[in-house]
Amino acid sequence: MKISDLLNQTSEWLKGTGPNAEIILSTRIRLARNIEGKPFSNWAAKKQATEIFEEAIQGLMDVKTLKTGMVLVLKDVSLVDRQFLVERHLMSKEQASHPENKGVVLSKDEVCSVMVNEEDHLRVQVLGSGFNLRKCWEMADKLDDQISEKITYAFSLELGYLTACPTNTGTAMRASVMAHLPALVMTKRIGKLLEAITKFGLTTRGLYGEGTEASGNIFQVSNSVTLGQSEDDTVEYLERFVKQLIGHEENARRTLLTQQRGELEDRVWRAYGVLRAAHIITSNETIDLLSTVRLGVDLEIIKEIDRRVVNELFIATQPAHLQKMEGKELTPPERDVKRAAIIRTRLAG
Amino acid sequence: MKISDLLNQTSEWLKGTGPNAEIILSTRIRLARNIEGKPFSNWAAKKQATEIFEEAIQGLMDVKTLKTGMVLVLKDVSLVDRQFLVERHLMSKEQASHPENKGVVLSKDEVCSVMVNEEDHLRVQVLGSGFNLRKCWEMADKLDDQISEKITYAFSLELGYLTACPTNTGTAMRASVMAHLPALVMTKRIGKLLEAITKFGLTTRGLYGEGTEASGNIFQVSNSVTLGQSEDDTVEYLERFVKQLIGHEENARRTLLTQQRGELEDRVWRAYGVLRAAHIITSNETIDLLSTVRLGVDLEIIKEIDRRVVNELFIATQPAHLQKMEGKELTPPERDVKRAAIIRTRLAG
């Protein structure tokens, strides 16, 4: 399997299936793990980092779930390909920008992935479609068990899993959902909800993780507590909160439909019209318009396109995806032209 | 013939035919005439105004060109119908807002029209498609001759035709063209040209005449001198100037096509896309987008629609036209919905 093969498959989390997929795009479980007796990645000398890398890759290649997938040694992966993996949510931006002694191991369907030598020696990820915290956690737990048969983790009976950053120590788990909340934004209720999220000990981020802004009305909501509660507790707590969040978004959508139907339809059709017509379009404008179109599809205002087509466009229109499809590097203005062309083609049917 | 019959016909000046129709929408000749021995309309007592009105209408009904058309006694014409006539450029706003003792007489094809008791007793108009100053002047001259057989004009051998406002005295002719200058606006060259227009003793106005702003990149250019030159001189002078103006706009269009083709195409297709998609749209946004689409049609970027369809939409989307089509009064928000629906239908095929 090669990186290019991914171009022809839809990431599981973009399929637009799974519970509450009209609001929750995807669910992610991420576990931070470190190898016993080795310094954390950022403290490791070069030689140690290489040893960690080799030990980790060796172990992961033996893991059943990952065996049929791909092992990527990042220093051998081009910048565009690394960005491509970031856009598919298979790797962090930090991991992509410093490839030395770093790697990513993927399952064939991209649902499971492990970053090697990111902040921690291993960052195990399960990324699924829709609102599926429990299932994703079970998969992550299973994958974690498989890996622990090959690699001995740094673990303290008192603290739990030891991590490079103390805020992750304990379960070292971050459970998160990617929520599409356009109606809460349009009805200006989002502000209070984001405040509540923080008050409830949860964190919100943008589409591409820490330090990125929420664009396209997409918000990542995750736990911030990892110490003093079990993974099941964390999952249950987040699940309960996200259910409420879904309820609020559904309410806001109903409000829009009953009180501002005309304006909403106008907005949705205009966004769709611009996407189908533009010949030059930036990534930011694309994401904002796609968000509005997705709302229109979810509310059955637009019936002629599938949610999956819209979901895929969120990723297909990102810089590295455009360049992979074109098979060569593109300048930002060239990308704006290519992006518009791809959108027109896909939305034309 | 009834006012409603006009709904089913395209005004000559909207047909998009005639010389240079890709830049000059229409040509208009307007002659101010007053009946000998009567006070000007605004100075006339009510009884006198009625006498003027009756004498004028009586005379005009006998004129060959107007016989098969329509005689409209404005106090019997509804407000919406009066606005409708303004939108079709058959009547001034002032005439529409004070209907007492006022009238309009039209030829069947709307090319010739005469306002009665506007600022002057008679305002004779010939309105044709494209850049046709000489032909329109010949028609106006002929119509004027016909009318003068029925009505004796106030005329001074020394000054020429006497008019209510001294700035019109002399030929009492205003010759004008409606120029669509989007490329001069986009390339920011329009400012200097408007300055030049004034310096050359000409006047610019918006789509609906004196005191209206230029919207949709449409500028009305007319002579301001009426004294000390013949009608032929005026026509020739304006003609020469407008030819240059056309040259400048053509240059600007070429510049856009060669230096910013991508941006131009994007702009054109987006405007077209929004018009085909919107479900709520104001009159101002409509005119701006139609202007861009018309440029796209003229430059053969959009090939699937006819210039005439775009021209007609400029007028069909005006408030009174919408209400006439709907057959009832509409509030502004209702008009924005109806307008969007009509545009979608007409641009769909």
XYZ file of C-alpha atoms in Angstrom:
698
model
C 0.000 0.000 0.000
C 1.279 3.477 -0.945
C 0.296 6.961 0.203
C -1.204 7.618 -3.241
C -3.621 4.728 -2.719
C -5.285 6.790 -0.002
C -6.355 9.316 -2.664
C -8.777 6.744 -4.039
C -10.386 5.874 -0.760
C -12.694 7.833 1.500
C -11.494 8.068 5.069
C -13.925 6.307 7.353
C -14.591 9.543 9.228
C -15.734 11.292 6.035
C -18.301 8.725 5.029
C -21.050 10.634 6.763
C -22.344 7.498 8.411
C -22.583 6.512 12.056
C -24.896 7.856 14.765
C -25.800 11.565 14.565
C -23.610 11.979 11.493
C -25.630 15.069 10.525
C -24.005 16.914 13.439
C -21.051 14.862 14.622
C -18.658 14.379 11.712
C -16.275 12.092 13.512
C -15.134 10.617 16.802
C -11.530 10.188 17.800
C -9.772 8.396 20.634
C -6.100 9.142 21.069
C -3.830 7.425 23.598
C -0.372 8.704 24.521
C 2.108 5.917 25.274
C 5.817 5.801 26.002
C 8.345 3.005 26.025
C 9.605 2.026 29.455
C 13.129 3.145 30.323
C 13.555 5.608 27.444
C 13.657 9.411 27.627
C 10.640 11.227 26.200
C 11.040 12.059 22.510
C 11.859 15.753 22.986
C 14.509 14.980 25.596
C 16.093 12.081 23.723
C 19.500 12.544 22.134
C 19.610 11.795 18.425
C 20.897 8.268 18.919
C 18.260 7.555 21.557
C 15.544 8.968 19.307
C 16.656 6.590 16.570
C 16.533 3.654 18.999
C 13.044 4.624 20.153
C 11.940 4.998 16.554
C 13.300 1.588 15.575
C 11.904 -0.199 18.617
C 8.490 1.373 18.106
C 8.286 0.671 14.379
C 9.519 -2.900 14.939
C 6.800 -3.497 17.510
C 4.008 -1.827 15.524
C 4.789 -3.742 12.329
C 3.936 -6.862 14.236
C 0.536 -5.654 15.405
C -2.356 -7.435 13.701
C -4.559 -4.379 13.021
C -1.698 -2.461 11.438
C 0.006 -5.262 9.528
C -1.928 -4.842 6.275
C -1.589 -1.065 6.320
C 1.396 1.205 5.881
C 4.565 2.066 7.757
C 5.784 5.542 6.913
C 9.268 6.704 7.780
C 8.696 10.426 7.657
C 12.159 11.507 6.582
C 11.523 9.536 3.380
C 8.108 11.113 2.867
C 7.829 14.336 0.822
C 6.522 17.537 2.376
C 3.365 17.396 0.270
C 2.712 13.813 1.363
C 3.238 14.761 4.986
C 0.762 17.634 4.609
C -1.569 15.193 2.898
C -1.497 12.973 5.983
C -2.159 15.975 8.224
C -5.178 16.910 6.102
C -6.504 13.367 6.499
C -6.081 13.720 10.280
C -3.544 10.888 10.355
C -0.749 13.034 11.713
C -0.279 16.282 13.639
C 1.185 19.425 12.094
C 4.140 19.214 14.501
C 4.902 15.667 13.439
C 4.824 16.730 9.783
C 7.193 19.638 10.202
C 10.031 17.745 11.926
C 10.290 14.357 10.200
C 13.634 13.222 11.645
C 13.224 9.905 13.525
C 9.489 10.133 13.208
C 6.958 7.830 11.663
C 3.314 6.977 11.192
C 1.853 3.501 11.016
C -1.627 3.161 9.522
C -4.263 0.491 9.251
C -5.478 -0.095 5.703
C -8.769 1.766 6.247
C -7.058 4.708 8.051
C -9.255 4.120 11.107
C -6.277 3.148 13.265
C -2.992 4.985 13.215
C 0.028 5.461 15.440
C 2.414 8.411 15.351
C 5.943 7.548 16.469
C 8.131 10.084 18.270
C 5.647 12.870 18.338
C 5.417 14.485 21.800
C 5.196 10.943 23.166
C 6.852 7.836 21.767
C 3.489 6.588 20.562
C 0.268 8.374 19.863
C -2.346 5.737 19.152
C -5.418 6.979 17.294
C -8.795 5.536 16.337
C -10.832 7.828 14.103
C -14.389 6.849 13.153
C -17.426 8.373 11.454
C -20.305 9.962 13.362
C -20.854 9.953 17.122
C -19.224 6.713 18.222
C -17.243 7.304 21.409
C -17.834 3.934 22.985
C -17.047 1.930 19.869
C -13.924 3.963 19.117
C -12.757 3.555 22.682
C -13.242 -0.199 22.497
C -11.231 -0.331 19.280
C -8.488 1.841 20.759
C -8.400 -0.284 23.876
C -8.030 -3.424 21.790
C -5.315 -1.884 19.619
C -3.552 -0.685 22.761
C -3.609 -4.247 24.142
C -2.114 -5.589 20.923
C 0.664 -3.000 20.988
C 1.417 -3.589 24.672
C 2.187 -7.217 23.834
C 5.059 -5.963 21.674
C 6.159 -2.847 23.516
C 6.510 -2.349 27.264
C 4.863 0.931 28.273
C 6.079 3.424 30.861
C 3.405 3.026 33.517
C 3.109 3.945 37.161
C 0.663 2.143 39.425
C 0.040 5.413 41.194
C -0.186 7.819 38.199
C -1.115 5.563 35.293
C 0.496 6.055 31.885
C 3.466 8.410 32.028
C 3.533 11.108 29.357
C 5.864 13.842 28.171
C 3.385 16.509 29.168
C 2.056 16.014 32.718
C -1.421 17.189 31.676
C -1.828 13.894 29.800
C -0.594 11.588 32.548
C -3.121 9.100 33.907
C -5.348 7.602 31.255
C -3.282 9.580 28.725
C -6.451 9.478 26.664
C -8.009 12.265 24.708
C -11.490 11.467 23.475
C -12.941 13.961 21.063
C -15.704 14.592 18.564
C -15.719 16.896 15.577
C -19.040 18.713 15.746
C -20.558 20.718 12.913
C -22.555 23.466 14.593
C -23.665 25.936 11.900
C -27.103 26.614 13.373
C -25.653 27.459 16.783
C -23.315 29.875 15.027
C -26.068 31.409 12.857
C -28.371 31.880 15.828
C -25.455 33.331 17.818
C -25.846 30.788 20.610
C -22.416 29.279 20.142
C -20.606 31.729 22.438
C -22.404 30.650 25.571
C -21.994 26.995 24.681
C -18.263 27.325 24.210
C -18.101 28.954 27.642
C -20.059 26.046 29.091
C -17.734 23.543 27.443
C -14.758 25.035 29.269
C -16.674 25.244 32.535
C -17.454 21.540 32.294
C -13.767 20.698 32.086
C -13.770 20.123 28.344
C -11.749 21.748 25.579
C -12.687 23.069 22.119
C -10.416 23.397 19.135
C -10.659 23.924 15.386
C -10.713 21.435 12.545
C -6.962 20.820 12.667
C -6.430 20.506 16.413
C -4.597 22.598 18.963
C -4.013 26.207 17.993
C -6.232 26.115 14.919
C -9.326 28.266 14.613
C -12.769 26.838 14.217
C -13.514 27.304 10.540
C -16.518 25.979 8.692
C -18.440 25.997 11.981
C -16.595 22.816 12.924
C -15.586 22.449 16.555
C -13.540 19.687 18.118
C -14.704 18.971 21.668
C -12.543 16.836 23.925
C -11.868 15.938 27.528
C -9.067 17.756 29.295
C -8.935 15.665 32.479
C -6.841 12.474 32.319
C -6.020 11.969 35.959
C -8.328 10.543 38.605
C -10.930 9.073 36.280
C -11.092 5.920 34.210
C -11.307 5.884 30.436
C -14.906 4.675 30.740
C -15.744 7.604 32.993
C -14.181 10.044 30.534
C -16.043 8.531 27.603
C -19.326 8.539 29.500
C -18.888 12.137 30.645
C -18.010 13.412 27.178
C -20.805 11.354 25.661
C -23.354 12.912 27.957
C -22.112 16.403 27.195
C -22.022 15.860 23.432
C -25.587 14.526 23.526
C -26.638 17.838 25.022
C -24.613 19.715 22.432
C -26.381 17.768 19.680
C -29.713 18.672 21.277
C -28.803 22.371 21.245
C -27.739 22.265 17.595
C -30.927 20.396 16.671
C -32.960 23.030 18.466
C -31.150 25.820 16.692
C -31.759 24.085 13.346
C -35.452 23.798 14.147
C -35.524 27.484 15.076
C -33.946 28.403 11.757
C -36.366 26.195 9.854
C -39.451 27.574 11.530
C -38.522 31.208 12.066
C -36.103 32.020 9.245
C -36.738 29.383 6.644
C -36.575 31.798 3.701
C -33.280 33.371 4.784
C -31.824 29.938 5.523
C -32.805 28.546 2.120
C -31.414 31.629 0.420
C -28.135 31.250 2.278
C -27.852 27.551 1.524
C -28.650 27.900 -2.181
C -26.322 30.853 -2.586
C -23.460 28.907 -0.993
C -24.208 25.997 -3.310
C -24.479 28.370 -6.267
C -21.133 30.013 -5.572
C -19.367 26.673 -5.120
C -20.798 25.425 -8.411
C -19.842 28.637 -10.222
C -16.524 29.899 -8.836
C -13.371 29.604 -10.924
C -11.021 30.814 -8.190
C -11.633 29.998 -4.534
C -9.566 29.980 -1.360
C -9.528 27.181 1.156
C -11.196 29.339 3.806
C -14.071 30.430 1.626
C -14.520 26.828 0.511
C -14.812 25.525 4.051
C -17.315 28.206 5.016
C -19.487 27.571 1.965
C -19.251 23.794 2.348
C -20.410 24.174 5.936
C -23.523 26.001 4.769
C -24.141 23.492 1.985
C -23.766 20.617 4.434
C -26.394 22.178 6.656
C -28.612 22.443 3.593
C -28.105 18.769 2.798
C -28.728 17.742 6.421
C -31.973 19.756 6.464
C -33.014 18.382 3.056
C -33.071 21.823 1.491
C -30.627 20.474 -1.084
C -31.619 16.958 -2.043
C -29.532 16.448 -5.155
C -26.204 15.763 -3.468
C -25.028 13.265 -0.917
C -23.566 14.266 2.434
C -20.540 12.147 1.667
C -19.715 14.258 -1.416
C -19.726 17.391 0.722
C -17.651 15.731 3.472
C -15.071 14.553 0.974
C -14.782 18.047 -0.477
C -13.750 19.390 2.938
C -10.569 17.333 2.578
C -10.173 17.057 -1.193
C -9.916 20.847 -1.430
C -7.046 21.104 1.052
C -3.660 22.156 -0.401
C -1.823 18.819 -0.278
C -4.810 16.843 -1.571
C -5.076 19.215 -4.534
C -1.387 18.779 -5.299
C -1.574 14.994 -4.973
C -4.510 14.917 -7.365
C -2.721 17.170 -9.836
C 0.438 15.110 -9.424
C 2.665 18.148 -9.011
C 3.363 21.123 -6.792
C 0.982 24.051 -7.184
C 1.405 27.670 -6.088
C -1.388 29.060 -3.891
C -3.034 30.888 -6.860
C -2.858 27.695 -8.931
C -4.437 25.808 -6.062
C -7.317 28.300 -5.909
C -8.051 27.562 -9.573
C -7.682 23.784 -9.226
C -9.808 23.801 -6.075
C -12.635 25.612 -7.855
C -12.431 23.172 -10.769
C -12.636 20.125 -8.512
C -15.587 21.535 -6.611
C -17.439 22.317 -9.833
C -16.844 18.819 -11.158
C -17.875 17.018 -7.993
C -20.965 19.135 -7.379
C -22.049 18.812 -10.993
C -22.579 15.146 -10.231
C -53.967 48.706 -25.912
C -53.652 48.562 -22.102
C -50.700 49.114 -19.771
C -50.683 45.383 -18.979
C -50.048 44.627 -22.652
C -46.613 46.181 -22.233
C -45.699 43.369 -19.825
C -45.698 40.960 -22.739
C -43.500 43.015 -24.998
C -39.819 43.878 -24.810
C -39.106 47.590 -24.988
C -37.155 48.361 -28.119
C -34.223 49.677 -26.030
C -33.893 46.350 -24.191
C -33.605 44.197 -27.280
C -29.841 44.385 -27.175
C -29.690 45.137 -30.875
C -28.417 48.191 -32.746
C -24.851 49.412 -33.197
C -22.431 48.829 -30.292
C -25.204 47.234 -28.256
C -22.576 45.422 -26.155
C -21.679 48.776 -24.567
C -24.436 51.239 -25.418
C -27.719 49.879 -24.116
C -29.880 52.598 -25.565
C -30.075 56.005 -27.178
C -32.604 58.637 -26.303
C -33.623 61.955 -27.821
C -35.863 64.154 -25.743
C -37.357 67.439 -26.914
C -38.969 69.959 -24.569
C -41.909 71.801 -26.163
C -44.472 74.251 -24.870
C -47.764 75.490 -26.282
C -47.716 79.078 -27.432
C -49.483 81.588 -25.218
C -49.853 79.319 -22.174
C -48.012 79.565 -18.853
C -45.434 76.869 -18.172
C -46.915 73.848 -16.349
C -45.545 74.696 -12.908
C -46.823 78.269 -13.102
C -50.219 77.395 -14.513
C -53.293 77.720 -12.300
C -55.326 74.512 -11.960
C -57.801 75.543 -14.638
C -55.020 76.542 -17.010
C -53.212 73.269 -16.389
C -56.384 71.408 -17.301
C -56.713 73.429 -20.512
C -53.072 72.718 -21.429
C -53.555 69.037 -20.680
C -56.672 68.808 -22.843
C -55.189 70.744 -25.737
C -52.027 68.644 -25.670
C -53.809 65.309 -25.470
C -56.257 66.354 -28.183
C -53.385 67.250 -30.483
C -51.278 64.159 -29.701
C -54.178 61.743 -30.270
C -54.250 62.974 -33.828
C -50.555 62.328 -34.475
C -49.958 59.396 -36.821
C -47.065 57.755 -34.906
C -48.995 57.792 -31.635
C -52.465 56.950 -32.890
C -52.177 53.191 -32.523
C -50.559 53.442 -29.092
C -51.915 54.543 -25.746
C -53.151 57.739 -24.131
C -52.736 57.615 -20.385
C -54.458 60.109 -18.109
C -52.243 59.752 -15.084
C -54.810 60.549 -12.395
C -56.651 57.409 -13.585
C -53.493 55.313 -13.516
C -52.585 53.426 -10.312
C -49.384 54.173 -8.449
C -47.918 50.781 -9.392
C -48.709 51.373 -13.067
C -47.095 54.787 -12.923
C -43.967 53.288 -11.369
C -44.103 50.612 -14.045
C -43.938 53.318 -16.725
C -41.012 54.968 -14.935
C -39.163 51.641 -14.858
C -39.697 51.295 -18.605
C -38.244 54.798 -19.064
C -41.519 56.090 -20.489
C -42.029 58.663 -17.767
C -40.005 60.611 -15.221
C -40.245 60.021 -11.480
C -41.568 63.560 -11.018
C -44.340 62.979 -13.523
C -45.305 59.770 -11.731
C -45.525 61.314 -8.287
C -47.878 64.211 -9.191
C -50.461 62.797 -11.606
C -52.960 65.692 -11.563
C -53.464 67.098 -15.081
C -50.639 64.976 -16.384
C -50.503 62.369 -19.068
C -48.333 60.158 -21.234
C -48.965 59.248 -24.838
C -47.110 56.243 -26.235
C -46.521 54.681 -29.600
C -47.392 50.999 -29.744
C -43.745 49.854 -29.635
C -42.836 52.290 -26.785
C -40.149 53.878 -28.965
C -41.967 57.207 -29.100
C -43.603 58.807 -26.106
C -44.748 62.229 -24.987
C -45.169 63.358 -21.395
C -47.803 66.050 -20.941
C -47.476 68.725 -18.250
C -44.172 67.590 -16.875
C -41.764 70.494 -16.420
C -42.712 71.529 -19.943
C -46.099 71.110 -21.614
C -44.663 68.400 -23.839
C -41.620 66.217 -23.445
C -41.206 64.286 -26.676
C -39.049 61.162 -26.412
C -37.578 58.659 -28.837
C -35.872 55.717 -27.150
C -34.032 53.147 -29.254
C -31.698 50.204 -28.791
C -27.922 50.469 -29.098
C -25.901 53.477 -30.251
C -28.257 55.200 -32.658
C -28.123 58.946 -32.085
C -28.679 59.983 -35.675
C -31.569 57.637 -36.328
C -33.259 58.533 -33.040
C -32.841 62.219 -33.803
C -34.385 61.763 -37.242
C -37.342 59.960 -35.694
C -37.736 62.607 -33.021
C -37.518 65.351 -35.640
C -40.236 63.689 -37.697
C -42.456 63.137 -34.664
C -41.869 66.756 -33.673
C -42.980 67.878 -37.144
C -46.142 65.799 -36.881
C -46.964 67.265 -33.479
C -46.249 70.814 -34.598
C -48.975 70.423 -37.214
C -51.473 69.982 -34.406
C -50.000 72.183 -31.673
C -48.433 75.614 -32.028
C -45.158 75.723 -30.095
C -43.773 78.607 -28.051
C -40.787 79.605 -30.185
C -38.545 82.645 -30.405
C -36.606 83.371 -33.569
C -33.807 84.627 -31.410
C -33.739 81.966 -28.662
C -35.352 78.935 -30.279
C -37.800 76.758 -28.325
C -38.850 78.384 -25.082
C -38.728 76.124 -22.024
C -39.704 76.281 -18.370
C -36.081 75.951 -17.314
C -33.795 78.363 -19.200
C -31.017 75.760 -19.360
C -33.091 73.892 -21.953
C -33.978 76.867 -24.128
C -32.693 76.754 -27.691
C -32.859 73.360 -29.287
C -34.535 72.187 -26.058
C -33.059 68.843 -26.990
C -31.367 66.402 -24.718
C -29.607 63.610 -26.558
C -28.304 60.796 -24.393
C -26.955 57.288 -24.389
C -27.098 54.686 -21.639
C -23.603 53.235 -21.490
C -22.667 50.012 -19.692
C -19.092 50.538 -18.543
C -18.197 47.652 -16.184
C -14.621 47.252 -17.411
C -13.862 50.952 -16.895
C -15.215 50.583 -13.369
C -13.305 47.342 -12.657
C -10.048 48.797 -13.951
C -10.726 51.976 -11.929
C -10.464 54.202 -15.006
C -14.005 55.472 -14.773
C -13.230 58.392 -12.412
C -11.041 60.243 -14.881
C -13.498 59.626 -17.682
C -16.394 61.058 -15.715
C -14.266 64.145 -15.071
C -13.555 64.405 -18.793
C -17.245 64.095 -19.596
C -18.033 67.179 -17.503
C -15.090 69.080 -18.927
C -16.390 68.434 -22.432
C -19.705 70.061 -21.578
C -21.574 66.789 -21.157
C -23.498 65.395 -18.209
C -23.611 61.938 -16.579
C -26.455 60.463 -14.600
C -27.593 57.083 -13.306
C -29.994 54.544 -14.803
C -33.090 56.497 -13.783
C -32.027 60.011 -14.768
C -31.364 63.161 -12.806
C -30.470 62.657 -9.167
C -30.108 58.877 -9.406
C -26.830 57.121 -8.769
C -25.069 55.038 -11.347
C -25.856 51.465 -10.353
C -25.002 48.390 -12.338
C -22.130 50.306 -13.952
C -24.674 52.012 -16.176
C -24.074 55.676 -16.958
C -26.308 58.009 -18.904
C -24.262 60.513 -20.893
C -25.986 63.517 -22.412
C -25.396 66.984 -23.801
C -25.905 69.925 -21.494
C -25.684 72.746 -24.052
C -28.877 73.612 -25.923
C -28.196 77.170 -26.929
C -26.007 78.330 -29.799
C -25.745 75.006 -31.597
C -28.045 73.086 -33.897
C -29.514 69.695 -33.086
C -27.245 68.186 -35.727
C -24.205 69.764 -34.079
C -25.244 68.415 -30.685
C -25.805 64.939 -32.063
C -22.502 64.985 -33.892
C -20.588 66.234 -30.866
C -22.110 63.651 -28.524
C -21.634 60.933 -31.114
C -17.952 61.686 -31.405
C -17.506 61.674 -27.648
C -19.443 58.440 -27.137
C -17.345 56.747 -29.829
C -14.288 57.549 -27.751
C -16.016 56.317 -24.615
C -16.798 53.040 -26.380
C -13.138 52.798 -27.372
C -12.044 53.248 -23.762
C -14.456 50.600 -22.511
C -13.346 48.202 -25.266
C -9.743 48.797 -24.261
C -10.516 48.146 -20.628
C -12.325 44.933 -21.591
C -9.320 43.804 -23.589
C -7.064 44.611 -20.634
C -9.235 42.498 -18.354
C -9.286 39.640 -20.845
C -5.544 39.586 -21.357
C -4.258 40.534 -17.915
C -6.904 39.264 -15.511
C -8.839 36.677 -17.438
C -9.031 34.214 -14.547
C -10.300 36.781 -12.065
C -12.771 38.110 -14.604
C -14.161 34.666 -15.410
C -14.431 33.888 -11.710
C -16.315 37.119 -11.103
C -18.656 36.566 -14.034
C -19.457 32.959 -13.166
C -19.968 33.770 -9.498
C -22.411 36.549 -10.378
C -24.266 34.143 -12.671
C -24.154 31.447 -9.989
C -25.601 33.696 -7.304
C -28.386 34.948 -9.580
C -29.306 31.363 -10.470
C -29.226 30.277 -6.824
C -30.550 33.110 -4.655
C -33.968 32.842 -3.062
C -33.999 36.393 -1.669
C -32.391 39.280 -3.533
C -32.627 43.066 -3.437
C -32.952 45.256 -6.492
C -29.492 46.774 -5.961
C -27.691 43.454 -5.690
C -29.590 42.242 -8.748
C -28.496 45.185 -10.889
C -24.866 44.805 -9.838
C -24.832 41.076 -10.573
C -26.691 41.506 -13.870
C -24.099 44.071 -14.903
C -21.324 41.530 -14.343
C -23.267 38.788 -16.114
C -23.911 41.093 -19.069
C -20.213 41.740 -19.356
C -19.692 37.978 -19.297
C -22.219 37.524 -22.107
C -20.691 40.351 -24.146
C -17.239 38.813 -23.784
C -18.572 35.338 -24.583
C -17.493 33.962 -21.227
C -21.112 32.916 -20.727
C -22.477 31.581 -23.987
C -25.624 29.881 -22.790
C -27.790 32.982 -22.387
C -28.828 35.755 -24.699
C -28.003 39.396 -24.036
C -31.682 40.179 -24.411
C -32.586 37.929 -21.466
C -30.139 39.814 -19.253
C -31.347 43.210 -20.488
C -34.957 42.291 -19.831
C -34.087 41.204 -16.298
C -32.747 44.688 -15.520
C -36.325 45.925 -15.889
C -38.370 42.831 -15.040
C -36.824 42.777 -11.560
C -37.826 46.340 -10.745
C -40.517 46.740 -8.040
C -43.481 47.740 -10.192
C -42.723 45.136 -12.869
C -42.646 42.442 -10.182
C -45.968 43.590 -8.821
C -47.554 43.760 -12.265
C -46.368 40.222 -12.992
C -47.681 38.983 -9.650
C -50.935 40.874 -10.212
C -50.947 42.362 -6.722
C -49.082 44.655 -4.368
C -46.010 43.150 -2.721
C -44.097 44.328 0.339
C -40.356 44.863 -0.175
C -39.470 41.476 1.455
C -42.066 39.745 -0.744
C -40.557 41.461 -3.776
C -37.082 40.188 -2.858
C -38.437 36.626 -2.919
C -40.440 37.104 -6.128
C -37.456 38.805 -7.799
C -35.182 35.869 -6.983
C -37.772 33.415 -8.317
C -38.151 35.273 -11.622
C -34.403 35.486 -12.108
C -33.981 31.759 -11.414
C -36.709 30.892 -13.897
C -35.448 33.132 -16.683
C -31.810 32.140 -16.290
C -32.693 28.453 -16.107
C -33.769 28.547 -19.690
